[in-house]
Coordinates of C-alpha atoms and ligand atoms in Angstrom, one line a residue:
M1 CA 1.7 -222.3 0.0
A2 CA -1.0 -220.3 1.8
P3 CA 0.1 -216.6 2.7
S4 CA 1.4 -216.5 6.2
T5 CA -1.1 -215.1 8.6
S6 CA 1.1 -212.9 10.7
G7 CA 3.7 -210.4 10.1
S8 CA 3.9 -208.3 7.0
L9 CA 4.8 -208.8 3.4
S10 CA 6.6 -205.7 2.2
I11 CA 7.2 -205.3 -1.4
N12 CA 10.8 -204.4 -1.4
N13 CA 13.4 -204.1 -4.2
H14 CA 14.7 -207.7 -3.7
D15 CA 11.2 -209.1 -4.3
D16 CA 10.3 -206.8 -7.2
A17 CA 10.9 -209.3 -10.1
I18 CA 8.7 -212.0 -8.6
T19 CA 6.1 -209.9 -6.8
R20 CA 5.3 -207.4 -9.3
I21 CA 4.3 -209.7 -12.2
K22 CA 0.4 -210.1 -12.4
N23 CA -0.3 -213.7 -11.6
I24 CA -4.1 -213.9 -11.6
E25 CA -5.9 -214.0 -14.9
M26 CA -9.5 -213.4 -13.9
I27 CA -11.7 -213.2 -10.8
E28 CA -15.4 -214.1 -10.8
M29 CA -17.3 -212.8 -7.9
G30 CA -21.1 -212.5 -7.6
R31 CA -22.2 -211.2 -11.1
H32 CA -18.9 -209.7 -12.0
R33 CA -15.8 -211.0 -13.9
I34 CA -12.9 -208.7 -13.0
K35 CA -9.5 -208.7 -14.5
P36 CA -6.7 -208.0 -11.9
W37 CA -4.2 -205.2 -12.6
Y38 CA -1.3 -206.3 -10.4
F39 CA 0.2 -209.2 -8.4
S40 CA -1.6 -210.6 -5.4
P41 CA -0.2 -213.3 -3.1
Y42 CA -3.0 -215.7 -3.6
P43 CA -1.8 -219.4 -2.8
S44 CA 0.3 -220.8 -5.7
E45 CA -2.2 -223.6 -6.5
L46 CA -4.7 -220.9 -7.6
V47 CA -2.5 -218.9 -9.9
D48 CA -2.4 -221.3 -12.7
E49 CA -6.1 -221.4 -13.1
P50 CA -7.7 -219.4 -15.9
C51 CA -10.1 -217.9 -13.3
I52 CA -10.5 -217.9 -9.6
F53 CA -13.9 -217.7 -7.8
L54 CA -14.7 -215.6 -4.8
C55 CA -17.7 -215.8 -2.5
E56 CA -19.0 -212.2 -2.8
F57 CA -20.0 -212.1 0.9
C58 CA -17.2 -213.6 2.8
L59 CA -14.5 -213.2 0.0
K60 CA -13.3 -216.8 0.4
Y61 CA -11.4 -217.9 -2.7
C62 CA -12.0 -221.2 -4.7
K63 CA -10.3 -222.9 -7.5
S64 CA -13.4 -223.8 -9.4
R65 CA -17.1 -222.8 -9.8
T66 CA -18.1 -226.3 -8.3
C67 CA -16.0 -225.6 -5.2
L68 CA -17.7 -222.1 -4.9
K69 CA -21.1 -223.7 -5.3
S70 CA -20.5 -226.1 -2.4
H71 CA -19.2 -223.2 -0.3
N72 CA -22.3 -221.2 -1.2
R73 CA -24.5 -223.8 0.2
K74 CA -22.8 -223.5 3.5
C75 CA -21.9 -219.9 3.7
L76 CA -24.4 -218.0 5.9
F77 CA -23.2 -214.5 5.0
K78 CA -25.3 -212.1 3.0
Y79 CA -23.4 -209.0 4.2
P80 CA -19.9 -208.3 5.3
P81 CA -19.1 -209.3 9.0
G82 CA -19.1 -206.4 11.6
N83 CA -21.3 -203.5 12.3
E84 CA -23.4 -201.7 9.9
V85 CA -22.6 -198.1 10.7
Y86 CA -24.4 -196.3 7.8
R87 CA -27.3 -196.9 5.6
K88 CA -29.1 -194.6 3.3
K89 CA -31.6 -194.9 0.5
Y90 CA -30.6 -192.9 -2.5
S91 CA -32.7 -192.4 -5.6
S92 CA -31.0 -195.3 -7.5
Q93 CA -29.6 -197.4 -4.7
T94 CA -29.5 -198.3 -0.9
L95 CA -26.1 -198.0 0.3
S96 CA -24.5 -199.2 3.5
F97 CA -21.0 -199.0 5.3
F98 CA -19.9 -201.9 7.5
E99 CA -17.1 -201.5 10.0
I100 CA -15.0 -204.6 10.3
D101 CA -12.3 -205.2 13.0
G102 CA -9.2 -206.7 11.5
R103 CA -8.6 -208.6 14.7
K104 CA -12.0 -210.0 15.3
N105 CA -12.8 -210.9 11.6
K106 CA -9.2 -212.0 10.5
S107 CA -10.2 -214.2 7.6
Y108 CA -12.6 -211.7 6.0
S109 CA -10.0 -208.9 6.5
Q110 CA -7.1 -211.0 4.9
N111 CA -9.3 -212.0 2.0
L112 CA -10.3 -208.4 1.5
C113 CA -6.6 -207.5 1.4
L114 CA -5.8 -210.2 -1.1
L115 CA -8.5 -209.0 -3.4
A116 CA -7.5 -205.3 -2.9
K117 CA -3.8 -206.1 -3.7
C118 CA -5.0 -207.1 -7.3
F119 CA -5.6 -203.3 -7.8
L120 CA -2.9 -201.6 -5.6
D121 CA 0.6 -201.7 -6.9
H122 CA 2.4 -199.5 -4.6
K123 CA 1.1 -200.5 -1.2
T124 CA 2.5 -202.8 1.4
L125 CA 0.2 -205.6 2.0
Y126 CA -0.1 -206.4 5.7
Y127 CA -1.1 -210.0 6.7
D128 CA -1.3 -208.6 10.2
T129 CA -4.8 -207.2 10.0
D130 CA -5.1 -206.7 13.8
P131 CA -4.2 -203.0 13.8
F132 CA -6.7 -201.9 11.2
L133 CA -10.4 -201.2 10.8
F134 CA -11.9 -201.9 7.4
Y135 CA -14.9 -199.8 6.2
V136 CA -16.8 -201.7 3.5
L137 CA -19.2 -199.9 1.2
T138 CA -22.2 -202.1 -0.2
E139 CA -24.9 -201.7 -2.7
N140 CA -28.0 -203.5 -1.2
D141 CA -30.7 -205.5 -2.9
D142 CA -32.9 -208.4 -2.2
H143 CA -30.1 -210.9 -2.7
G144 CA -27.8 -209.2 -0.2
F145 CA -25.2 -206.5 0.4
H146 CA -22.8 -206.5 -2.5
I147 CA -19.3 -205.1 -2.0
V148 CA -18.5 -202.0 -4.0
G149 CA -15.2 -200.9 -2.4
Y150 CA -13.6 -200.2 1.0
F151 CA -10.9 -198.4 2.8
S152 CA -8.8 -199.5 5.7
K153 CA -7.8 -197.3 8.6
E154 CA -5.3 -197.8 11.5
K155 CA -6.9 -198.0 14.9
E156 CA -4.1 -195.7 16.1
S157 CA -2.2 -193.7 13.7
S158 CA 0.9 -191.7 14.9
E159 CA 0.9 -189.7 11.6
D160 CA -2.8 -188.8 11.7
Y161 CA -3.6 -191.0 8.7
N162 CA -7.4 -191.5 8.4
V163 CA -7.0 -193.8 5.4
A164 CA -4.4 -196.6 4.8
C165 CA -5.7 -198.2 1.5
I166 CA -8.7 -197.2 -0.6
L167 CA -10.2 -199.1 -3.4
T168 CA -13.4 -199.0 -5.6
L169 CA -13.7 -202.4 -7.4
P170 CA -13.3 -201.9 -11.1
P171 CA -17.0 -202.6 -12.1
Y172 CA -18.0 -199.8 -9.9
Q173 CA -15.3 -197.2 -10.7
R174 CA -15.9 -193.8 -12.1
K175 CA -19.4 -193.5 -10.7
G176 CA -18.5 -191.3 -7.8
Y177 CA -18.0 -194.1 -5.2
G178 CA -14.3 -193.2 -4.7
K179 CA -15.2 -189.7 -3.5
L180 CA -18.1 -191.2 -1.4
L181 CA -15.5 -193.4 0.3
I182 CA -13.2 -190.5 0.9
E183 CA -16.1 -188.3 2.2
F184 CA -17.0 -191.1 4.6
S185 CA -13.4 -191.3 6.0
Y186 CA -13.5 -187.5 6.6
E187 CA -16.9 -187.8 8.5
L188 CA -15.2 -190.3 10.7
S189 CA -12.4 -187.8 11.4
K190 CA -15.0 -185.0 12.1
A191 CA -16.5 -187.4 14.7
E192 CA -13.1 -187.9 16.2
L193 CA -12.6 -184.1 16.2
K194 CA -9.3 -184.6 14.2
A195 CA -7.9 -183.7 10.9
G196 CA -6.6 -186.6 8.9
S197 CA -4.9 -187.4 5.6
P198 CA -4.4 -190.5 3.4
E199 CA -1.4 -192.7 3.9
K200 CA 1.4 -191.9 1.4
P201 CA 2.4 -192.5 -1.3
L202 CA -0.9 -192.1 -3.2
S203 CA -1.4 -193.8 -6.6
D204 CA -2.2 -191.6 -9.6
L205 CA -5.9 -192.5 -9.4
G206 CA -5.8 -191.9 -5.7
L207 CA -4.3 -188.5 -6.0
L208 CA -6.9 -187.5 -8.7
S209 CA -9.7 -188.6 -6.5
Y210 CA -8.4 -186.8 -3.3
R211 CA -7.5 -183.6 -5.3
S212 CA -11.0 -183.5 -6.6
Y213 CA -12.6 -184.2 -3.2
W214 CA -10.4 -181.6 -1.5
S215 CA -11.1 -178.9 -4.1
E216 CA -14.9 -179.4 -4.0
T217 CA -15.0 -179.6 -0.2
I218 CA -12.8 -176.5 0.4
L219 CA -14.6 -174.4 -2.3
E220 CA -17.9 -175.4 -0.9
L221 CA -16.9 -174.0 2.4
L222 CA -15.4 -170.8 1.0
I223 CA -18.3 -170.0 -1.2
N224 CA -20.7 -170.4 1.7
L225 CA -18.9 -168.1 3.9
K226 CA -20.8 -165.1 5.0
P227 CA -19.6 -161.5 4.5
G228 CA -18.5 -159.5 7.6
E229 CA -20.9 -157.0 9.3
N230 CA -20.1 -154.0 6.9
H231 CA -20.1 -156.3 3.8
E232 CA -16.4 -156.8 4.2
K233 CA -14.8 -159.7 2.3
P234 CA -15.3 -162.9 4.5
Q235 CA -12.2 -164.0 6.3
I236 CA -11.1 -167.6 7.4
T237 CA -7.8 -169.0 8.5
I238 CA -6.3 -172.1 7.1
S239 CA -6.6 -173.8 10.5
E240 CA -10.4 -173.0 10.5
V241 CA -10.7 -174.6 7.1
A242 CA -8.8 -177.6 8.5
E243 CA -10.9 -177.8 11.6
S244 CA -14.4 -177.7 9.8
T245 CA -13.5 -180.1 7.0
S246 CA -11.0 -182.4 9.0
I247 CA -8.7 -182.0 5.9
K248 CA -5.1 -181.6 7.2
R249 CA -3.5 -178.2 6.8
D250 CA -0.9 -179.2 4.3
D251 CA -3.5 -180.7 2.1
V252 CA -5.6 -177.5 2.4
V253 CA -2.6 -175.4 1.4
S254 CA -1.6 -177.7 -1.5
T255 CA -5.3 -177.7 -2.8
L256 CA -5.5 -174.0 -2.8
Q257 CA -2.2 -173.7 -4.5
S258 CA -3.1 -176.3 -7.2
L259 CA -6.4 -174.4 -7.8
N260 CA -4.3 -171.3 -8.2
L261 CA -6.5 -169.4 -5.7
I262 CA -3.9 -168.4 -3.0
N263 CA -2.0 -165.2 -3.2
Y264 CA 0.4 -163.6 -0.6
Y265 CA -0.4 -160.0 -0.1
K266 CA 0.9 -157.5 2.6
G267 CA 1.7 -160.3 5.0
Q268 CA -1.5 -162.3 4.5
Y269 CA -2.8 -165.0 2.4
I270 CA -5.7 -163.8 0.1
I271 CA -7.9 -166.2 -1.6
N272 CA -9.6 -164.9 -4.7
L273 CA -12.6 -166.7 -6.1
T274 CA -12.9 -165.9 -9.7
E275 CA -16.1 -166.3 -11.8
E276 CA -14.4 -169.2 -13.6
T277 CA -13.7 -171.0 -10.3
L278 CA -17.3 -170.5 -9.2
N279 CA -18.7 -171.8 -12.6
N280 CA -16.3 -174.9 -12.4
F281 CA -17.4 -175.6 -8.9
E282 CA -21.2 -175.5 -9.9
K283 CA -20.5 -178.0 -12.7
M284 CA -18.4 -180.3 -10.4
N285 CA -21.2 -180.2 -7.7
E286 CA -23.9 -181.0 -10.2
K287 CA -22.1 -184.2 -11.1
R288 CA -21.9 -185.2 -7.6
K289 CA -25.3 -186.8 -6.9
I290 CA -24.5 -189.2 -3.9
R291 CA -23.2 -187.5 -0.7
I292 CA -22.8 -188.9 2.8
D293 CA -25.6 -187.9 5.1
P294 CA -24.0 -187.4 8.4
K295 CA -27.3 -187.9 10.2
E296 CA -27.2 -191.6 9.0
L297 CA -23.9 -192.3 10.6
K298 CA -24.3 -194.6 13.6
W299 CA -20.8 -194.4 14.9
T300 CA -18.7 -193.1 17.8
P301 CA -15.0 -193.1 18.0
K302 CA -13.2 -195.6 20.4
D303 CA -10.1 -194.8 22.2
W304 CA -7.9 -197.7 20.9
S305 CA -5.0 -196.7 23.2
K306 CA -7.0 -197.6 26.3
R307 CA -7.9 -200.9 25.1
G308 CA -5.7 -204.2 25.7
K309 CA -4.4 -206.0 22.7
W310 CA -6.7 -208.9 23.5
Ligands
ACO401 N1 -9.1 -191.5 -15.4 C1 -9.3 -190.2 -15.2 N2 -10.0 -189.6 -14.1 C2 -10.4 -190.6 -13.2 C3 -10.2 -192.0 -13.4 C4 -9.6 -192.5 -14.6 N3 -9.4 -193.8 -14.7 N4 -10.8 -192.7 -12.4 C5 -11.3 -191.7 -11.5 N5 -11.0 -190.5 -12.1 C6 -11.4 -189.2 -11.5 C7 -13.0 -188.9 -11.7 O1 -13.2 -188.2 -12.9 C8 -13.3 -188.1 -10.6 O2 -12.9 -186.7 -10.6 P1 -14.1 -185.6 -10.9 O3 -15.2 -185.9 -9.9 O4 -13.4 -184.3 -10.7 O5 -14.6 -185.9 -12.3 C9 -12.3 -188.6 -9.4 O6 -11.2 -189.2 -10.1 C10 -13.0 -189.6 -8.5 O7 -13.8 -190.4 -9.1 P2 -14.8 -191.5 -8.5 O8 -15.6 -192.0 -9.5 O9 -15.4 -190.9 -7.2 O10 -13.7 -192.6 -8.0 P3 -13.6 -194.1 -8.3 O11 -14.9 -194.8 -7.7 O12 -13.4 -194.4 -9.7 O13 -12.4 -194.5 -7.3 C11 -10.1 -194.9 -6.8 C12 -11.1 -193.9 -7.3 C13 -10.6 -195.5 -5.4 C14 -8.8 -194.2 -6.7 C15 -10.1 -196.1 -7.9 O14 -9.6 -195.5 -9.1 C16 -9.3 -197.2 -7.4 O15 -9.8 -198.1 -6.6 N6 -8.1 -197.4 -8.0 C17 -7.2 -198.5 -7.7 C18 -6.7 -198.5 -6.3 C19 -6.0 -197.1 -6.0 O16 -5.3 -196.7 -6.7 N7 -6.3 -196.7 -4.8 C20 -5.8 -195.4 -4.3 C21 -4.4 -195.7 -3.6 S1 -3.7 -194.5 -2.6 C22 -4.4 -195.0 -1.1 O17 -4.8 -196.1 -0.9 C23 -4.2 -194.1 0.1
ZN402 ZN1 -18.9 -217.1 1.7

């Protein structure tokens, strides 16, 4: 049975036994063979196959390579549907971001959620993709725009979430793309003049990546603060940090605490940057080669509350 296309499938306790067992052996997509980590509700006729085959551009799933080949002859996609909102040539790669509306490109969005669920254990999978936007990161070459990862974002979030789910596909992990996706999500929040935070709970890998991004971003800001007129120590409030980074106040405070930088002294928070912190920051910064260039972002926020549902 194909997954229902409306409503949501939540992973509650009752379903645990069935839904948590990994059901797909292998996924072949473009030039990658990827082993799923967790259960994903692909149609049952696919789960007995040793491998399922995905069109790397529209993410349609097939039971066999023959079926995929016949799909490829018809499939016109060479990039994700939606608007290309960012493109930049880096020394090793040209990268793009596409914005996909979960209402306008339902089939793509649902296929993306099915693929993502293979690597996300603790998240609820929504088949109702209408309330979400999907930001897909691609590596570009002569053959097309190849998906590297994505994050989803609610069009309107009552809790100021700026990311619902985030994923780097396993062949691309640990190369800095997770932090690039996170950086992009905060650039969108800056353009919206809002602070944002990822939806909870975070996975262990999600928390690691966010902690690392928050630490680097906040340290970079603090290190570049100018001293006062009489060479006094620079001053900044937590709210100012939140305002200029779009990182929510709570996340700013928890990051400073986890870095052990914050002390309460005579009624004020004092941040003390030690030589060791500065050295660690330099090392972290050297590793981070690809960064978002805000000049290349071709995007303006939409007010979704003013739009009708249709
Ligand atoms: N073991 C130890 N550290 C790791 C690992 C790992 N397996 N993977 C990443 N890290 C660390 C990196 O060392 C890096 O830290 P550093 O810069 O301080 O050295 C940091 O995490 C980020 O690394 P990136 O290479 O930028 O991230 P990556 O492209 O691997 O993506 C992500 C991170 C998105 C969390 C990825 O692991 C993933 O897709 N996981 C599966 C899905 C998931 O858990 N998503 C988050 C769920 S929470 C949510 O959706 C809101
Ligand atoms: Zn296709």
